[in-house]
């Protein structure tokens, strides 16, 4: 993969309205998550990891960054563990059908696979996670008081986005589009 045009040809679906309006010039909660049942990262060899790109919102922000620059930094979290594993390196995207099929989940292969060439791996100390209480539910905030994704999208679009319908359909949409 060497161009944004090649990437767009592999992902012809148009991003949803919610995906397009989530970007803001002001501070809004956001992340580009990747996750799977273990193992999320597949070890190809001692210096190469494979990370399948599962179904998502088709915005392709992270994948465009890889195509444009290639540098990657991963922060690997394991539930219940306070240390994190940091991996820095360079990546390329592969759409090789055999590789994608090898990494299929529930019979659905990824469209692309991130091939990560490791430059440095290290553990991050546990202090930040210990201070945050990330794995301690008794320290978590009451999420009932937090805004929903739909309400944030409605606010970001000054009411043009139907956040109520988005929130109502979200649980079923997540189940239907997991893989």
mmCIF file of N, CA and C in Angstrom, residues 4-117:
data_model
loop_
_atom_site.group_PDB
_atom_site.id
_atom_site.type_symbol
_atom_site.label_atom_id
_atom_site.label_comp_id
_atom_site.label_asym_id
_atom_site.label_seq_id
_atom_site.Cartn_x
_atom_site.Cartn_y
_atom_site.Cartn_z
ATOM 1 N N UNK A 4 -2.980 6.916 -0.880
ATOM 2 C CA UNK A 4 -4.327 7.056 -0.325
ATOM 3 C C UNK A 4 -5.368 6.543 -1.314
ATOM 4 N N UNK A 5 -5.088 6.640 -2.621
ATOM 5 C CA UNK A 5 -6.015 6.142 -3.633
ATOM 6 C C UNK A 5 -6.163 4.624 -3.547
ATOM 7 N N UNK A 6 -5.036 3.907 -3.363
ATOM 8 C CA UNK A 6 -5.105 2.448 -3.207
ATOM 9 C C UNK A 6 -5.925 2.089 -1.974
ATOM 10 N N UNK A 7 -5.724 2.822 -0.908
ATOM 11 C CA UNK A 7 -6.462 2.575 0.327
ATOM 12 C C UNK A 7 -7.954 2.810 0.110
ATOM 13 N N UNK A 8 -8.315 3.896 -0.558
ATOM 14 C CA UNK A 8 -9.725 4.202 -0.812
ATOM 15 C C UNK A 8 -10.376 3.131 -1.681
ATOM 16 N N UNK A 9 -9.627 2.544 -2.604
ATOM 17 C CA UNK A 9 -10.184 1.492 -3.461
ATOM 18 C C UNK A 9 -10.526 0.239 -2.661
ATOM 19 N N UNK A 10 -9.789 -0.020 -1.604
ATOM 20 C CA UNK A 10 -10.055 -1.194 -0.768
ATOM 21 C C UNK A 10 -11.197 -0.966 0.209
ATOM 22 N N UNK A 11 -11.480 0.286 0.522
ATOM 23 C CA UNK A 11 -12.537 0.638 1.473
ATOM 24 C C UNK A 11 -13.543 1.557 0.778
ATOM 25 N N UNK A 12 -14.346 1.023 -0.139
ATOM 26 C CA UNK A 12 -15.232 1.893 -0.917
ATOM 27 C C UNK A 12 -16.441 2.421 -0.151
ATOM 28 N N UNK A 13 -16.762 1.829 0.993
ATOM 29 C CA UNK A 13 -17.941 2.277 1.741
ATOM 30 C C UNK A 13 -17.747 3.712 2.224
ATOM 31 N N UNK A 14 -18.810 4.464 2.170
ATOM 32 C CA UNK A 14 -18.787 5.843 2.635
ATOM 33 C C UNK A 14 -18.910 5.868 4.155
ATOM 34 N N UNK A 15 -18.112 6.670 4.819
ATOM 35 C CA UNK A 15 -18.272 6.782 6.275
ATOM 36 C C UNK A 15 -19.671 7.262 6.632
ATOM 37 N N UNK A 16 -20.152 6.827 7.764
ATOM 38 C CA UNK A 16 -21.465 7.271 8.229
ATOM 39 C C UNK A 16 -21.400 8.737 8.636
ATOM 40 N N UNK A 17 -22.564 9.361 8.748
ATOM 41 C CA UNK A 17 -22.618 10.751 9.182
ATOM 42 C C UNK A 17 -21.958 10.906 10.546
ATOM 43 N N UNK A 18 -22.227 9.964 11.448
ATOM 44 C CA UNK A 18 -21.632 10.041 12.785
ATOM 45 C C UNK A 18 -20.113 10.025 12.703
ATOM 46 N N UNK A 19 -19.564 9.224 11.797
ATOM 47 C CA UNK A 19 -18.114 9.157 11.643
ATOM 48 C C UNK A 19 -17.541 10.456 11.113
ATOM 49 N N UNK A 20 -18.289 11.101 10.234
ATOM 50 C CA UNK A 20 -17.798 12.340 9.635
ATOM 51 C C UNK A 20 -17.886 13.532 10.575
ATOM 52 N N UNK A 21 -18.883 13.560 11.449
ATOM 53 C CA UNK A 21 -19.072 14.738 12.295
ATOM 54 C C UNK A 21 -18.369 14.637 13.642
ATOM 55 N N UNK A 22 -17.701 13.522 13.922
ATOM 56 C CA UNK A 22 -17.099 13.379 15.247
ATOM 57 C C UNK A 22 -15.819 14.191 15.410
ATOM 58 N N UNK A 23 -15.254 14.686 14.320
ATOM 59 C CA UNK A 23 -14.023 15.459 14.397
ATOM 60 C C UNK A 23 -14.350 16.898 14.752
ATOM 61 N N UNK A 24 -13.537 17.473 15.631
ATOM 62 C CA UNK A 24 -13.807 18.819 16.115
ATOM 63 C C UNK A 24 -12.500 19.574 16.311
ATOM 64 N N UNK A 25 -12.577 20.890 16.210
ATOM 65 C CA UNK A 25 -11.410 21.721 16.494
ATOM 66 C C UNK A 25 -11.272 21.975 17.987
ATOM 67 N N UNK A 26 -12.290 21.594 18.745
ATOM 68 C CA UNK A 26 -12.249 21.759 20.196
ATOM 69 C C UNK A 26 -12.202 20.393 20.860
ATOM 70 N N UNK A 27 -11.906 20.395 22.132
ATOM 71 C CA UNK A 27 -11.736 19.154 22.869
ATOM 72 C C UNK A 27 -13.045 18.380 22.983
ATOM 73 N N UNK A 28 -13.068 17.177 22.407
ATOM 74 C CA UNK A 28 -14.171 16.231 22.548
ATOM 75 C C UNK A 28 -13.544 14.869 22.847
ATOM 76 N N UNK A 29 -14.196 14.025 23.637
ATOM 77 C CA UNK A 29 -13.628 12.697 23.893
ATOM 78 C C UNK A 29 -13.462 11.939 22.579
ATOM 79 N N UNK A 30 -12.372 11.212 22.456
ATOM 80 C CA UNK A 30 -12.169 10.451 21.236
ATOM 81 C C UNK A 30 -10.967 9.544 21.329
ATOM 82 N N UNK A 31 -10.977 8.510 20.503
ATOM 83 C CA UNK A 31 -9.870 7.575 20.448
ATOM 84 C C UNK A 31 -10.005 6.744 19.197
ATOM 85 N N UNK A 32 -8.956 6.078 18.845
ATOM 86 C CA UNK A 32 -8.964 5.138 17.735
ATOM 87 C C UNK A 32 -8.580 3.784 18.308
ATOM 88 N N UNK A 33 -9.569 3.054 18.687
ATOM 89 C CA UNK A 33 -9.336 1.799 19.396
ATOM 90 C C UNK A 33 -9.155 0.632 18.437
ATOM 91 N N UNK A 34 -8.439 -0.329 18.883
ATOM 92 C CA UNK A 34 -8.302 -1.616 18.217
ATOM 93 C C UNK A 34 -8.453 -2.663 19.304
ATOM 94 N N UNK A 35 -9.159 -3.722 19.016
ATOM 95 C CA UNK A 35 -9.327 -4.761 20.020
ATOM 96 C C UNK A 35 -9.865 -6.036 19.418
ATOM 97 N N UNK A 36 -9.559 -7.136 20.028
ATOM 98 C CA UNK A 36 -9.962 -8.468 19.603
ATOM 99 C C UNK A 36 -9.814 -9.396 20.791
ATOM 100 N N UNK A 37 -10.419 -10.572 20.716
ATOM 101 C CA UNK A 37 -10.055 -11.570 21.722
ATOM 102 C C UNK A 37 -8.561 -11.874 21.574
ATOM 103 N N UNK A 38 -7.941 -12.327 22.632
ATOM 104 C CA UNK A 38 -6.506 -12.622 22.579
ATOM 105 C C UNK A 38 -6.243 -13.708 21.539
ATOM 106 N N UNK A 39 -5.174 -13.643 20.798
ATOM 107 C CA UNK A 39 -4.220 -12.537 20.780
ATOM 108 C C UNK A 39 -4.641 -11.474 19.770
ATOM 109 N N UNK A 40 -4.621 -10.242 20.192
ATOM 110 C CA UNK A 40 -4.921 -9.137 19.292
ATOM 111 C C UNK A 40 -3.787 -8.962 18.285
ATOM 112 N N UNK A 41 -2.565 -8.922 18.789
ATOM 113 C CA UNK A 41 -1.387 -8.816 17.933
ATOM 114 C C UNK A 41 -0.874 -10.221 17.657
ATOM 115 N N UNK A 42 -0.677 -10.536 16.390
ATOM 116 C CA UNK A 42 -0.161 -11.844 16.006
ATOM 117 C C UNK A 42 1.333 -11.700 15.755
ATOM 118 N N UNK A 43 2.125 -12.542 16.406
ATOM 119 C CA UNK A 43 3.577 -12.494 16.251
ATOM 120 C C UNK A 43 3.955 -13.252 14.980
ATOM 121 N N UNK A 44 4.441 -12.519 13.991
ATOM 122 C CA UNK A 44 4.920 -13.122 12.739
ATOM 123 C C UNK A 44 6.324 -13.669 12.942
ATOM 124 N N UNK A 45 7.168 -12.863 13.560
ATOM 125 C CA UNK A 45 8.510 -13.280 13.962
ATOM 126 C C UNK A 45 8.954 -12.316 15.057
ATOM 127 N N UNK A 46 10.169 -12.442 15.544
ATOM 128 C CA UNK A 46 10.580 -11.649 16.716
ATOM 129 C C UNK A 46 10.616 -10.143 16.473
ATOM 130 N N UNK A 47 10.540 -9.721 15.220
ATOM 131 C CA UNK A 47 10.563 -8.284 14.921
ATOM 132 C C UNK A 47 9.353 -7.815 14.118
ATOM 133 N N UNK A 48 8.365 -8.692 13.962
ATOM 134 C CA UNK A 48 7.215 -8.343 13.136
ATOM 135 C C UNK A 48 5.917 -8.781 13.805
ATOM 136 N N UNK A 49 4.980 -7.840 13.885
ATOM 137 C CA UNK A 49 3.646 -8.122 14.419
ATOM 138 C C UNK A 49 2.608 -7.868 13.334
ATOM 139 N N UNK A 50 1.505 -8.587 13.430
ATOM 140 C CA UNK A 50 0.387 -8.399 12.510
ATOM 141 C C UNK A 50 -0.814 -7.923 13.303
ATOM 142 N N UNK A 51 -1.462 -6.883 12.813
ATOM 143 C CA UNK A 51 -2.643 -6.335 13.470
ATOM 144 C C UNK A 51 -3.753 -6.197 12.424
ATOM 145 N N UNK A 52 -4.758 -7.080 12.478
ATOM 146 C CA UNK A 52 -5.843 -6.986 11.501
ATOM 147 C C UNK A 52 -6.684 -5.739 11.736
ATOM 148 N N UNK A 53 -7.118 -5.116 10.651
ATOM 149 C CA UNK A 53 -7.999 -3.957 10.774
ATOM 150 C C UNK A 53 -9.430 -4.450 10.676
ATOM 151 N N UNK A 54 -10.092 -4.526 11.808
ATOM 152 C CA UNK A 54 -11.467 -5.013 11.862
ATOM 153 C C UNK A 54 -12.437 -3.946 11.371
ATOM 154 N N UNK A 55 -13.638 -4.392 11.107
ATOM 155 C CA UNK A 55 -14.698 -3.509 10.643
ATOM 156 C C UNK A 55 -14.807 -2.299 11.567
ATOM 157 N N UNK A 56 -14.954 -1.141 10.993
ATOM 158 C CA UNK A 56 -15.043 0.077 11.792
ATOM 159 C C UNK A 56 -15.926 1.094 11.113
ATOM 160 N N UNK A 57 -15.552 2.344 11.246
ATOM 161 C CA UNK A 57 -16.418 3.415 10.752
ATOM 162 C C UNK A 57 -16.038 3.906 9.359
ATOM 163 N N UNK A 58 -15.001 3.348 8.761
ATOM 164 C CA UNK A 58 -14.549 3.687 7.406
ATOM 165 C C UNK A 58 -13.968 5.091 7.270
ATOM 166 N N UNK A 59 -13.636 5.740 8.378
ATOM 167 C CA UNK A 59 -12.979 7.048 8.260
ATOM 168 C C UNK A 59 -11.537 6.884 7.816
ATOM 169 N N UNK A 60 -10.879 5.845 8.244
ATOM 170 C CA UNK A 60 -9.526 5.484 7.819
ATOM 171 C C UNK A 60 -8.442 6.435 8.304
ATOM 172 N N UNK A 61 -8.710 7.221 9.335
ATOM 173 C CA UNK A 61 -7.711 8.178 9.825
ATOM 174 C C UNK A 61 -6.377 7.500 10.130
ATOM 175 N N UNK A 62 -6.416 6.461 10.943
ATOM 176 C CA UNK A 62 -5.179 5.794 11.344
ATOM 177 C C UNK A 62 -4.491 5.141 10.153
ATOM 178 N N UNK A 63 -5.282 4.531 9.268
ATOM 179 C CA UNK A 63 -4.685 3.870 8.108
ATOM 180 C C UNK A 63 -4.075 4.887 7.148
ATOM 181 N N UNK A 64 -4.718 6.024 6.977
ATOM 182 C CA UNK A 64 -4.125 7.085 6.137
ATOM 183 C C UNK A 64 -2.796 7.548 6.728
ATOM 184 N N UNK A 65 -2.749 7.654 8.045
ATOM 185 C CA UNK A 65 -1.499 8.056 8.692
ATOM 186 C C UNK A 65 -0.390 7.052 8.405
ATOM 187 N N UNK A 66 -0.716 5.773 8.436
ATOM 188 C CA UNK A 66 0.287 4.738 8.145
ATOM 189 C C UNK A 66 0.746 4.844 6.698
ATOM 190 N N UNK A 67 -0.192 5.024 5.769
ATOM 191 C CA UNK A 67 0.168 5.151 4.358
ATOM 192 C C UNK A 67 1.050 6.382 4.137
ATOM 193 N N UNK A 68 0.724 7.486 4.791
ATOM 194 C CA UNK A 68 1.460 8.738 4.593
ATOM 195 C C UNK A 68 2.822 8.738 5.268
ATOM 196 N N UNK A 69 2.934 8.111 6.438
ATOM 197 C CA UNK A 69 4.142 8.253 7.241
ATOM 198 C C UNK A 69 4.786 6.924 7.614
ATOM 199 N N UNK A 70 3.995 5.975 8.051
ATOM 200 C CA UNK A 70 4.519 4.660 8.402
ATOM 201 C C UNK A 70 4.927 4.476 9.847
ATOM 202 N N UNK A 71 5.194 5.579 10.561
ATOM 203 C CA UNK A 71 5.590 5.422 11.965
ATOM 204 C C UNK A 71 4.380 5.040 12.805
ATOM 205 N N UNK A 72 4.576 4.089 13.723
ATOM 206 C CA UNK A 72 3.496 3.677 14.618
ATOM 207 C C UNK A 72 4.021 3.561 16.038
ATOM 208 N N UNK A 73 3.122 3.772 16.982
ATOM 209 C CA UNK A 73 3.414 3.577 18.402
ATOM 210 C C UNK A 73 2.188 2.909 19.010
ATOM 211 N N UNK A 74 2.396 1.768 19.623
ATOM 212 C CA UNK A 74 1.300 1.031 20.235
ATOM 213 C C UNK A 74 1.456 1.049 21.743
ATOM 214 N N UNK A 75 0.348 1.156 22.430
ATOM 215 C CA UNK A 75 0.292 1.039 23.881
ATOM 216 C C UNK A 75 -0.641 -0.128 24.158
ATOM 217 N N UNK A 76 -0.089 -1.234 24.614
ATOM 218 C CA UNK A 76 -0.866 -2.457 24.811
ATOM 219 C C UNK A 76 -1.293 -2.572 26.266
ATOM 220 N N UNK A 77 -2.597 -2.704 26.463
ATOM 221 C CA UNK A 77 -3.178 -2.863 27.794
ATOM 222 C C UNK A 77 -3.696 -4.282 27.946
ATOM 223 N N UNK A 78 -3.512 -4.849 29.117
ATOM 224 C CA UNK A 78 -4.079 -6.153 29.450
ATOM 225 C C UNK A 78 -4.939 -5.942 30.681
ATOM 226 N N UNK A 79 -6.248 -6.236 30.585
ATOM 227 C CA UNK A 79 -7.127 -6.020 31.741
ATOM 228 C C UNK A 79 -6.572 -6.659 33.010
ATOM 229 N N UNK A 80 -6.551 -5.857 34.069
ATOM 230 C CA UNK A 80 -6.068 -6.338 35.357
ATOM 231 C C UNK A 80 -4.579 -6.145 35.577
ATOM 232 N N UNK A 81 -3.831 -5.846 34.531
ATOM 233 C CA UNK A 81 -2.388 -5.614 34.661
ATOM 234 C C UNK A 81 -2.135 -4.114 34.665
ATOM 235 N N UNK A 82 -1.245 -3.673 35.516
ATOM 236 C CA UNK A 82 -0.965 -2.242 35.588
ATOM 237 C C UNK A 82 0.178 -1.804 34.690
ATOM 238 N N UNK A 83 1.067 -2.708 34.333
ATOM 239 C CA UNK A 83 2.126 -2.356 33.401
ATOM 240 C C UNK A 83 1.555 -2.419 31.988
ATOM 241 N N UNK A 84 2.080 -1.582 31.129
ATOM 242 C CA UNK A 84 1.681 -1.607 29.728
ATOM 243 C C UNK A 84 2.907 -1.913 28.885
ATOM 244 N N UNK A 85 2.674 -2.434 27.715
ATOM 245 C CA UNK A 85 3.754 -2.723 26.786
ATOM 246 C C UNK A 85 3.715 -1.666 25.694
ATOM 247 N N UNK A 86 4.840 -1.000 25.488
ATOM 248 C CA UNK A 86 4.952 0.020 24.440
ATOM 249 C C UNK A 86 5.738 -0.575 23.283
ATOM 250 N N UNK A 87 5.253 -0.350 22.081
ATOM 251 C CA UNK A 87 5.916 -0.847 20.877
ATOM 252 C C UNK A 87 5.987 0.307 19.885
ATOM 253 N N UNK A 88 7.190 0.633 19.442
ATOM 254 C CA UNK A 88 7.392 1.665 18.426
ATOM 255 C C UNK A 88 8.021 1.018 17.207
ATOM 256 N N UNK A 89 7.659 1.511 16.036
ATOM 257 C CA UNK A 89 8.235 0.967 14.818
ATOM 258 C C UNK A 89 7.643 1.613 13.589
ATOM 259 N N UNK A 90 7.769 0.909 12.497
ATOM 260 C CA UNK A 90 7.203 1.339 11.221
ATOM 261 C C UNK A 90 6.241 0.264 10.746
ATOM 262 N N UNK A 91 5.225 0.690 10.022
ATOM 263 C CA UNK A 91 4.223 -0.260 9.560
ATOM 264 C C UNK A 91 3.910 -0.049 8.088
ATOM 265 N N UNK A 92 3.450 -1.115 7.491
ATOM 266 C CA UNK A 92 2.904 -1.077 6.145
ATOM 267 C C UNK A 92 1.534 -1.747 6.200
ATOM 268 N N UNK A 93 0.727 -1.489 5.195
ATOM 269 C CA UNK A 93 -0.584 -2.135 5.097
ATOM 270 C C UNK A 93 -0.525 -3.205 4.025
ATOM 271 N N UNK A 94 -1.094 -4.354 4.334
ATOM 272 C CA UNK A 94 -1.184 -5.433 3.358
ATOM 273 C C UNK A 94 -2.646 -5.787 3.140
ATOM 274 N N UNK A 95 -2.997 -6.002 1.883
ATOM 275 C CA UNK A 95 -4.333 -6.494 1.552
ATOM 276 C C UNK A 95 -4.237 -7.891 0.946
ATOM 277 N N UNK A 96 -3.123 -8.573 1.188
ATOM 278 C CA UNK A 96 -2.909 -9.924 0.673
ATOM 279 C C UNK A 96 -4.054 -10.834 1.120
ATOM 280 N N UNK A 97 -4.785 -11.430 0.172
ATOM 281 C CA UNK A 97 -5.948 -12.246 0.543
ATOM 282 C C UNK A 97 -5.619 -13.399 1.491
ATOM 283 N N UNK A 98 -4.489 -14.055 1.289
ATOM 284 C CA UNK A 98 -4.132 -15.186 2.161
ATOM 285 C C UNK A 98 -3.866 -14.707 3.582
ATOM 286 N N UNK A 99 -3.176 -13.590 3.716
ATOM 287 C CA UNK A 99 -2.896 -13.046 5.048
ATOM 288 C C UNK A 99 -4.195 -12.602 5.720
ATOM 289 N N UNK A 100 -5.044 -11.917 4.978
ATOM 290 C CA UNK A 100 -6.320 -11.467 5.548
ATOM 291 C C UNK A 100 -7.172 -12.659 5.974
ATOM 292 N N UNK A 101 -7.212 -13.691 5.160
ATOM 293 C CA UNK A 101 -8.006 -14.872 5.509
ATOM 294 C C UNK A 101 -7.443 -15.559 6.749
ATOM 295 N N UNK A 102 -6.137 -15.587 6.866
ATOM 296 C CA UNK A 102 -5.491 -16.192 8.046
ATOM 297 C C UNK A 102 -5.934 -15.507 9.336
ATOM 298 N N UNK A 103 -6.243 -14.218 9.259
ATOM 299 C CA UNK A 103 -6.605 -13.437 10.438
ATOM 300 C C UNK A 103 -8.111 -13.175 10.520
ATOM 301 N N UNK A 104 -8.899 -13.993 9.832
ATOM 302 C CA UNK A 104 -10.357 -13.837 9.869
ATOM 303 C C UNK A 104 -10.881 -14.070 11.285
ATOM 304 N N UNK A 105 -11.944 -13.360 11.625
ATOM 305 C CA UNK A 105 -12.619 -13.522 12.918
ATOM 306 C C UNK A 105 -14.091 -13.769 12.613
ATOM 307 N N UNK A 106 -14.636 -14.819 13.176
ATOM 308 C CA UNK A 106 -16.027 -15.211 12.900
ATOM 309 C C UNK A 106 -16.278 -15.346 11.399
ATOM 310 N N UNK A 107 -15.270 -15.852 10.680
ATOM 311 C CA UNK A 107 -15.406 -16.065 9.244
ATOM 312 C C UNK A 107 -15.267 -14.818 8.402
ATOM 313 N N UNK A 108 -14.960 -13.680 9.016
ATOM 314 C CA UNK A 108 -14.868 -12.413 8.287
ATOM 315 C C UNK A 108 -13.423 -11.919 8.304
ATOM 316 N N UNK A 109 -12.747 -11.966 7.154
ATOM 317 C CA UNK A 109 -11.367 -11.482 7.111
ATOM 318 C C UNK A 109 -11.321 -9.957 7.158
ATOM 319 N N UNK A 110 -10.248 -9.408 7.696
ATOM 320 C CA UNK A 110 -10.089 -7.949 7.637
ATOM 321 C C UNK A 110 -9.826 -7.528 6.191
ATOM 322 N N UNK A 111 -10.094 -6.281 5.886
ATOM 323 C CA UNK A 111 -9.796 -5.764 4.547
ATOM 324 C C UNK A 111 -8.293 -5.580 4.395
ATOM 325 N N UNK A 112 -7.649 -5.131 5.472
ATOM 326 C CA UNK A 112 -6.198 -4.959 5.467
ATOM 327 C C UNK A 112 -5.619 -5.455 6.786
ATOM 328 N N UNK A 113 -4.312 -5.656 6.757
ATOM 329 C CA UNK A 113 -3.562 -6.051 7.950
ATOM 330 C C UNK A 113 -2.404 -5.073 8.092
ATOM 331 N N UNK A 114 -2.241 -4.552 9.285
ATOM 332 C CA UNK A 114 -1.106 -3.697 9.589
ATOM 333 C C UNK A 114 0.083 -4.607 9.892
ATOM 334 N N UNK A 115 1.147 -4.485 9.125
ATOM 335 C CA UNK A 115 2.365 -5.264 9.335
ATOM 336 C C UNK A 115 3.349 -4.331 10.036
ATOM 337 N N UNK A 116 3.596 -4.618 11.308
ATOM 338 C CA UNK A 116 4.385 -3.718 12.155
ATOM 339 C C UNK A 116 5.800 -4.252 12.294
ATOM 340 N N UNK A 117 6.760 -3.443 11.875
ATOM 341 C CA UNK A 117 8.173 -3.789 11.985
ATOM 342 C C UNK A 117 8.710 -3.103 13.242
#
